[in-house]
């Protein structure tokens, strides 16, 4: 993909943990105004790529560009006004209420150690409303169910009022109803707020249904990217996940549905 209008992209990015290179020479562009899903087997490097693009990890080589400038050379507050990230399994301090947690999202917009202004309070109220958390606003985060807690964290990320929202496996450990709830919320935010959403997704069918753009990762490299129809193919599933699968059209949306039935004889996707 050419960078063109893509304002967030990596150029020859390498990411390593100690001496182990996880991502090598990665050139990846995030299409603006769309939902992008990063998919791949466990250990493929997708969460590492997400963290490096969101400035949580510093690449060993290459660069992440946001609006023509290296993201790692920009001031933390400046980046936090443009990009919010929800890591996997975040934890809140004991006793912190939902509205207190959400107020943390306003930090990048505050001057010095200023208290919350009326605009901050309006945004916090909006984030509580849009995530359906009004009845839980005064409840401690650690007393919520998994789905409620995840919505509270998403509300905090939304309160940052950023154009880019990064999420690392936002539906992990949630039951089916809460998974749908979170994915539909993200879909709504993308459609109504025009947020650019980038998420690591474990479930291929969720990725195909809710993302406009998919990127299949293996060994820290892009094996395939494009629309769900271009990425969810038998060939890509063999190569990236090491599975044989039937691909059907979703009767509601027409997007591809993956039904795995067998491991490949040479299943490279396992344990990669």
mmCIF file of N, CA and C in Angstrom, residues 159-235:
data_model
loop_
_atom_site.group_PDB
_atom_site.id
_atom_site.type_symbol
_atom_site.label_atom_id
_atom_site.label_comp_id
_atom_site.label_asym_id
_atom_site.label_seq_id
_atom_site.Cartn_x
_atom_site.Cartn_y
_atom_site.Cartn_z
ATOM 1 N N UNK A 159 -12.192 9.487 25.955
ATOM 2 C CA UNK A 159 -12.127 10.812 26.579
ATOM 3 C C UNK A 159 -10.871 11.573 26.141
ATOM 4 N N UNK A 160 -9.890 10.850 25.605
ATOM 5 C CA UNK A 160 -8.701 11.517 25.071
ATOM 6 C C UNK A 160 -9.030 12.297 23.806
ATOM 7 N N UNK A 161 -10.179 11.953 23.192
ATOM 8 C CA UNK A 161 -10.643 12.628 21.969
ATOM 9 C C UNK A 161 -9.572 12.583 20.883
ATOM 10 N N UNK A 162 -9.060 11.399 20.650
ATOM 11 C CA UNK A 162 -8.021 11.227 19.631
ATOM 12 C C UNK A 162 -8.640 10.731 18.333
ATOM 13 N N UNK A 163 -7.940 10.986 17.259
ATOM 14 C CA UNK A 163 -8.396 10.493 15.958
ATOM 15 C C UNK A 163 -8.130 8.996 15.827
ATOM 16 N N UNK A 164 -7.018 8.545 16.451
ATOM 17 C CA UNK A 164 -6.624 7.135 16.347
ATOM 18 C C UNK A 164 -6.888 6.424 17.670
ATOM 19 N N UNK A 165 -7.502 5.257 17.583
ATOM 20 C CA UNK A 165 -7.764 4.446 18.766
ATOM 21 C C UNK A 165 -7.181 3.055 18.525
ATOM 22 N N UNK A 166 -6.207 2.667 19.354
ATOM 23 C CA UNK A 166 -5.543 1.366 19.247
ATOM 24 C C UNK A 166 -6.033 0.465 20.380
ATOM 25 N N UNK A 167 -6.360 -0.773 20.052
ATOM 26 C CA UNK A 167 -6.831 -1.713 21.083
ATOM 27 C C UNK A 167 -6.161 -3.066 20.886
ATOM 28 N N UNK A 168 -5.615 -3.604 21.971
ATOM 29 C CA UNK A 168 -4.936 -4.903 21.910
ATOM 30 C C UNK A 168 -5.881 -5.979 22.437
ATOM 31 N N UNK A 169 -6.451 -6.738 21.502
ATOM 32 C CA UNK A 169 -7.404 -7.810 21.837
ATOM 33 C C UNK A 169 -8.490 -7.332 22.805
ATOM 34 N N UNK A 170 -9.322 -6.386 22.364
ATOM 35 C CA UNK A 170 -10.320 -5.790 23.268
ATOM 36 C C UNK A 170 -11.401 -6.747 23.742
ATOM 37 N N UNK A 171 -11.541 -7.917 23.089
ATOM 38 C CA UNK A 171 -12.628 -8.832 23.487
ATOM 39 C C UNK A 171 -12.130 -10.080 24.224
ATOM 40 N N UNK A 172 -10.836 -10.146 24.507
ATOM 41 C CA UNK A 172 -10.297 -11.323 25.212
ATOM 42 C C UNK A 172 -10.956 -11.479 26.577
ATOM 43 N N UNK A 173 -11.243 -12.701 26.959
ATOM 44 C CA UNK A 173 -11.839 -13.059 28.261
ATOM 45 C C UNK A 173 -13.295 -12.606 28.419
ATOM 46 N N UNK A 174 -13.909 -12.084 27.348
ATOM 47 C CA UNK A 174 -15.310 -11.686 27.455
ATOM 48 C C UNK A 174 -16.200 -12.769 26.851
ATOM 49 N N UNK A 175 -17.421 -12.913 27.399
ATOM 50 C CA UNK A 175 -18.354 -13.880 26.809
ATOM 51 C C UNK A 175 -18.878 -13.323 25.482
ATOM 52 N N UNK A 176 -19.637 -14.154 24.759
ATOM 53 C CA UNK A 176 -20.040 -13.776 23.397
ATOM 54 C C UNK A 176 -20.853 -12.487 23.347
ATOM 55 N N UNK A 177 -21.773 -12.312 24.302
ATOM 56 C CA UNK A 177 -22.621 -11.117 24.308
ATOM 57 C C UNK A 177 -21.774 -9.858 24.506
ATOM 58 N N UNK A 178 -20.804 -9.946 25.446
ATOM 59 C CA UNK A 178 -19.968 -8.770 25.715
ATOM 60 C C UNK A 178 -18.976 -8.507 24.574
ATOM 61 N N UNK A 179 -18.539 -9.573 23.906
ATOM 62 C CA UNK A 179 -17.685 -9.389 22.735
ATOM 63 C C UNK A 179 -18.418 -8.585 21.659
ATOM 64 N N UNK A 180 -19.661 -8.993 21.390
ATOM 65 C CA UNK A 180 -20.461 -8.289 20.380
ATOM 66 C C UNK A 180 -20.703 -6.841 20.784
ATOM 67 N N UNK A 181 -20.956 -6.648 22.064
ATOM 68 C CA UNK A 181 -21.226 -5.312 22.600
ATOM 69 C C UNK A 181 -20.034 -4.379 22.323
ATOM 70 N N UNK A 182 -18.826 -4.857 22.618
ATOM 71 C CA UNK A 182 -17.608 -4.052 22.429
ATOM 72 C C UNK A 182 -17.371 -3.793 20.940
ATOM 73 N N UNK A 183 -17.517 -4.838 20.111
ATOM 74 C CA UNK A 183 -17.253 -4.682 18.673
ATOM 75 C C UNK A 183 -18.265 -3.745 18.018
ATOM 76 N N UNK A 184 -19.521 -3.848 18.439
ATOM 77 C CA UNK A 184 -20.547 -2.946 17.893
ATOM 78 C C UNK A 184 -20.298 -1.505 18.325
ATOM 79 N N UNK A 185 -19.819 -1.330 19.547
ATOM 80 C CA UNK A 185 -19.478 0.007 20.031
ATOM 81 C C UNK A 185 -18.350 0.607 19.180
ATOM 82 N N UNK A 186 -17.319 -0.190 18.901
ATOM 83 C CA UNK A 186 -16.199 0.288 18.086
ATOM 84 C C UNK A 186 -16.662 0.619 16.665
ATOM 85 N N UNK A 187 -17.544 -0.213 16.140
ATOM 86 C CA UNK A 187 -18.110 0.012 14.802
ATOM 87 C C UNK A 187 -18.883 1.345 14.764
ATOM 88 N N UNK A 188 -19.647 1.587 15.821
ATOM 89 C CA UNK A 188 -20.437 2.822 15.931
ATOM 90 C C UNK A 188 -19.518 4.050 16.023
ATOM 91 N N UNK A 189 -18.465 3.942 16.831
ATOM 92 C CA UNK A 189 -17.519 5.052 16.983
ATOM 93 C C UNK A 189 -16.839 5.377 15.662
ATOM 94 N N UNK A 190 -16.523 4.334 14.919
ATOM 95 C CA UNK A 190 -15.890 4.535 13.614
ATOM 96 C C UNK A 190 -16.862 5.222 12.652
ATOM 97 N N UNK A 191 -18.108 4.757 12.636
ATOM 98 C CA UNK A 191 -19.095 5.297 11.692
ATOM 99 C C UNK A 191 -19.532 6.712 12.072
ATOM 100 N N UNK A 192 -19.797 6.933 13.362
ATOM 101 C CA UNK A 192 -20.383 8.209 13.779
ATOM 102 C C UNK A 192 -19.338 9.267 14.147
ATOM 103 N N UNK A 193 -18.194 8.810 14.676
ATOM 104 C CA UNK A 193 -17.165 9.758 15.126
ATOM 105 C C UNK A 193 -15.986 9.820 14.162
ATOM 106 N N UNK A 194 -16.027 8.943 13.156
ATOM 107 C CA UNK A 194 -14.948 8.856 12.161
ATOM 108 C C UNK A 194 -13.596 8.573 12.804
ATOM 109 N N UNK A 195 -13.611 7.782 13.872
ATOM 110 C CA UNK A 195 -12.341 7.389 14.495
ATOM 111 C C UNK A 195 -11.653 6.351 13.618
ATOM 112 N N UNK A 196 -10.341 6.470 13.518
ATOM 113 C CA UNK A 196 -9.546 5.420 12.881
ATOM 114 C C UNK A 196 -9.202 4.420 13.980
ATOM 115 N N UNK A 197 -9.629 3.189 13.806
ATOM 116 C CA UNK A 197 -9.455 2.172 14.849
ATOM 117 C C UNK A 197 -8.510 1.078 14.344
ATOM 118 N N UNK A 198 -7.528 0.760 15.169
ATOM 119 C CA UNK A 198 -6.587 -0.330 14.854
ATOM 120 C C UNK A 198 -6.647 -1.301 16.016
ATOM 121 N N UNK A 199 -6.977 -2.566 15.734
ATOM 122 C CA UNK A 199 -7.081 -3.516 16.835
ATOM 123 C C UNK A 199 -6.475 -4.865 16.478
ATOM 124 N N UNK A 200 -5.856 -5.456 17.486
ATOM 125 C CA UNK A 200 -5.413 -6.843 17.377
ATOM 126 C C UNK A 200 -6.631 -7.705 17.704
ATOM 127 N N UNK A 201 -6.980 -8.601 16.795
ATOM 128 C CA UNK A 201 -8.180 -9.424 16.972
ATOM 129 C C UNK A 201 -7.799 -10.893 16.885
ATOM 130 N N UNK A 202 -8.257 -11.659 17.860
ATOM 131 C CA UNK A 202 -7.951 -13.085 17.902
ATOM 132 C C UNK A 202 -8.876 -13.883 16.988
ATOM 133 N N UNK A 203 -10.140 -13.461 16.960
ATOM 134 C CA UNK A 203 -11.173 -14.198 16.224
ATOM 135 C C UNK A 203 -11.241 -13.676 14.781
ATOM 136 N N UNK A 204 -10.895 -14.554 13.838
ATOM 137 C CA UNK A 204 -10.863 -14.155 12.423
ATOM 138 C C UNK A 204 -12.218 -13.698 11.920
ATOM 139 N N UNK A 205 -13.281 -14.355 12.372
ATOM 140 C CA UNK A 205 -14.614 -13.996 11.906
ATOM 141 C C UNK A 205 -15.049 -12.634 12.441
ATOM 142 N N UNK A 206 -14.634 -12.316 13.659
ATOM 143 C CA UNK A 206 -14.896 -10.972 14.181
ATOM 144 C C UNK A 206 -14.150 -9.931 13.342
ATOM 145 N N UNK A 207 -12.895 -10.247 13.031
ATOM 146 C CA UNK A 207 -12.085 -9.316 12.231
ATOM 147 C C UNK A 207 -12.740 -9.076 10.869
ATOM 148 N N UNK A 208 -13.178 -10.155 10.220
ATOM 149 C CA UNK A 208 -13.775 -10.037 8.884
ATOM 150 C C UNK A 208 -15.088 -9.261 8.925
ATOM 151 N N UNK A 209 -15.848 -9.445 10.004
ATOM 152 C CA UNK A 209 -17.159 -8.789 10.080
ATOM 153 C C UNK A 209 -17.047 -7.302 10.422
ATOM 154 N N UNK A 210 -16.105 -6.941 11.308
ATOM 155 C CA UNK A 210 -16.085 -5.573 11.831
ATOM 156 C C UNK A 210 -14.997 -4.676 11.238
ATOM 157 N N UNK A 211 -14.001 -5.256 10.572
ATOM 158 C CA UNK A 211 -12.914 -4.435 10.020
ATOM 159 C C UNK A 211 -13.108 -4.194 8.523
ATOM 160 N N UNK A 212 -12.677 -3.024 8.075
ATOM 161 C CA UNK A 212 -12.678 -2.730 6.638
ATOM 162 C C UNK A 212 -11.374 -3.224 6.006
ATOM 163 N N UNK A 213 -10.320 -3.239 6.844
ATOM 164 C CA UNK A 213 -8.975 -3.543 6.351
ATOM 165 C C UNK A 213 -8.363 -4.578 7.292
ATOM 166 N N UNK A 214 -7.792 -5.624 6.740
ATOM 167 C CA UNK A 214 -7.170 -6.655 7.569
ATOM 168 C C UNK A 214 -5.697 -6.807 7.192
ATOM 169 N N UNK A 215 -4.885 -7.095 8.211
ATOM 170 C CA UNK A 215 -3.455 -7.336 7.989
ATOM 171 C C UNK A 215 -3.108 -8.656 8.669
ATOM 172 N N UNK A 216 -2.681 -9.635 7.883
ATOM 173 C CA UNK A 216 -2.289 -10.940 8.436
ATOM 174 C C UNK A 216 -0.784 -10.942 8.669
ATOM 175 N N UNK A 217 -0.400 -11.197 9.927
ATOM 176 C CA UNK A 217 1.008 -11.122 10.342
ATOM 177 C C UNK A 217 1.532 -12.524 10.657
ATOM 178 N N UNK A 218 2.745 -12.791 10.233
ATOM 179 C CA UNK A 218 3.432 -14.021 10.645
ATOM 180 C C UNK A 218 4.920 -13.718 10.800
ATOM 181 N N UNK A 219 5.489 -14.150 11.935
ATOM 182 C CA UNK A 219 6.910 -13.897 12.215
ATOM 183 C C UNK A 219 7.257 -12.412 12.035
ATOM 184 N N UNK A 220 6.348 -11.526 12.474
ATOM 185 C CA UNK A 220 6.614 -10.095 12.424
ATOM 186 C C UNK A 220 6.588 -9.482 11.037
ATOM 187 N N UNK A 221 6.082 -10.232 10.057
ATOM 188 C CA UNK A 221 6.012 -9.712 8.682
ATOM 189 C C UNK A 221 4.567 -9.732 8.184
ATOM 190 N N UNK A 222 4.246 -8.825 7.267
ATOM 191 C CA UNK A 222 2.911 -8.801 6.666
ATOM 192 C C UNK A 222 2.859 -9.862 5.576
ATOM 193 N N UNK A 223 1.959 -10.847 5.765
ATOM 194 C CA UNK A 223 1.810 -11.908 4.771
ATOM 195 C C UNK A 223 0.711 -11.582 3.763
ATOM 196 N N UNK A 224 -0.274 -10.810 4.239
ATOM 197 C CA UNK A 224 -1.380 -10.432 3.365
ATOM 198 C C UNK A 224 -2.081 -9.235 3.980
ATOM 199 N N UNK A 225 -2.541 -8.298 3.162
ATOM 200 C CA UNK A 225 -3.359 -7.201 3.682
ATOM 201 C C UNK A 225 -4.338 -6.746 2.614
ATOM 202 N N UNK A 226 -5.460 -6.210 3.079
ATOM 203 C CA UNK A 226 -6.492 -5.759 2.151
ATOM 204 C C UNK A 226 -7.865 -5.912 2.788
ATOM 205 N N UNK A 227 -8.881 -6.019 1.967
ATOM 206 C CA UNK A 227 -10.243 -6.208 2.480
ATOM 207 C C UNK A 227 -10.353 -7.611 3.085
ATOM 208 N N UNK A 228 -11.384 -7.858 3.904
ATOM 209 C CA UNK A 228 -11.575 -9.220 4.422
ATOM 210 C C UNK A 228 -11.610 -10.267 3.309
ATOM 211 N N UNK A 229 -12.224 -9.910 2.174
ATOM 212 C CA UNK A 229 -12.308 -10.873 1.058
ATOM 213 C C UNK A 229 -10.918 -11.211 0.514
ATOM 214 N N UNK A 230 -10.012 -10.243 0.578
ATOM 215 C CA UNK A 230 -8.652 -10.475 0.062
ATOM 216 C C UNK A 230 -7.777 -11.252 1.041
ATOM 217 N N UNK A 231 -8.083 -11.116 2.343
ATOM 218 C CA UNK A 231 -7.218 -11.724 3.365
ATOM 219 C C UNK A 231 -7.747 -13.075 3.856
ATOM 220 N N UNK A 232 -9.052 -13.194 4.022
ATOM 221 C CA UNK A 232 -9.611 -14.461 4.528
ATOM 222 C C UNK A 232 -9.808 -15.410 3.344
ATOM 223 N N UNK A 233 -8.698 -16.016 2.934
ATOM 224 C CA UNK A 233 -8.717 -16.989 1.837
ATOM 225 C C UNK A 233 -8.070 -18.279 2.333
ATOM 226 N N UNK A 234 -8.349 -19.357 1.633
ATOM 227 C CA UNK A 234 -7.787 -20.655 2.045
ATOM 228 C C UNK A 234 -6.262 -20.622 2.032
ATOM 229 N N UNK A 235 -5.701 -19.952 1.019
ATOM 230 C CA UNK A 235 -4.241 -19.892 0.896
ATOM 231 C C UNK A 235 -3.614 -19.151 2.086
#
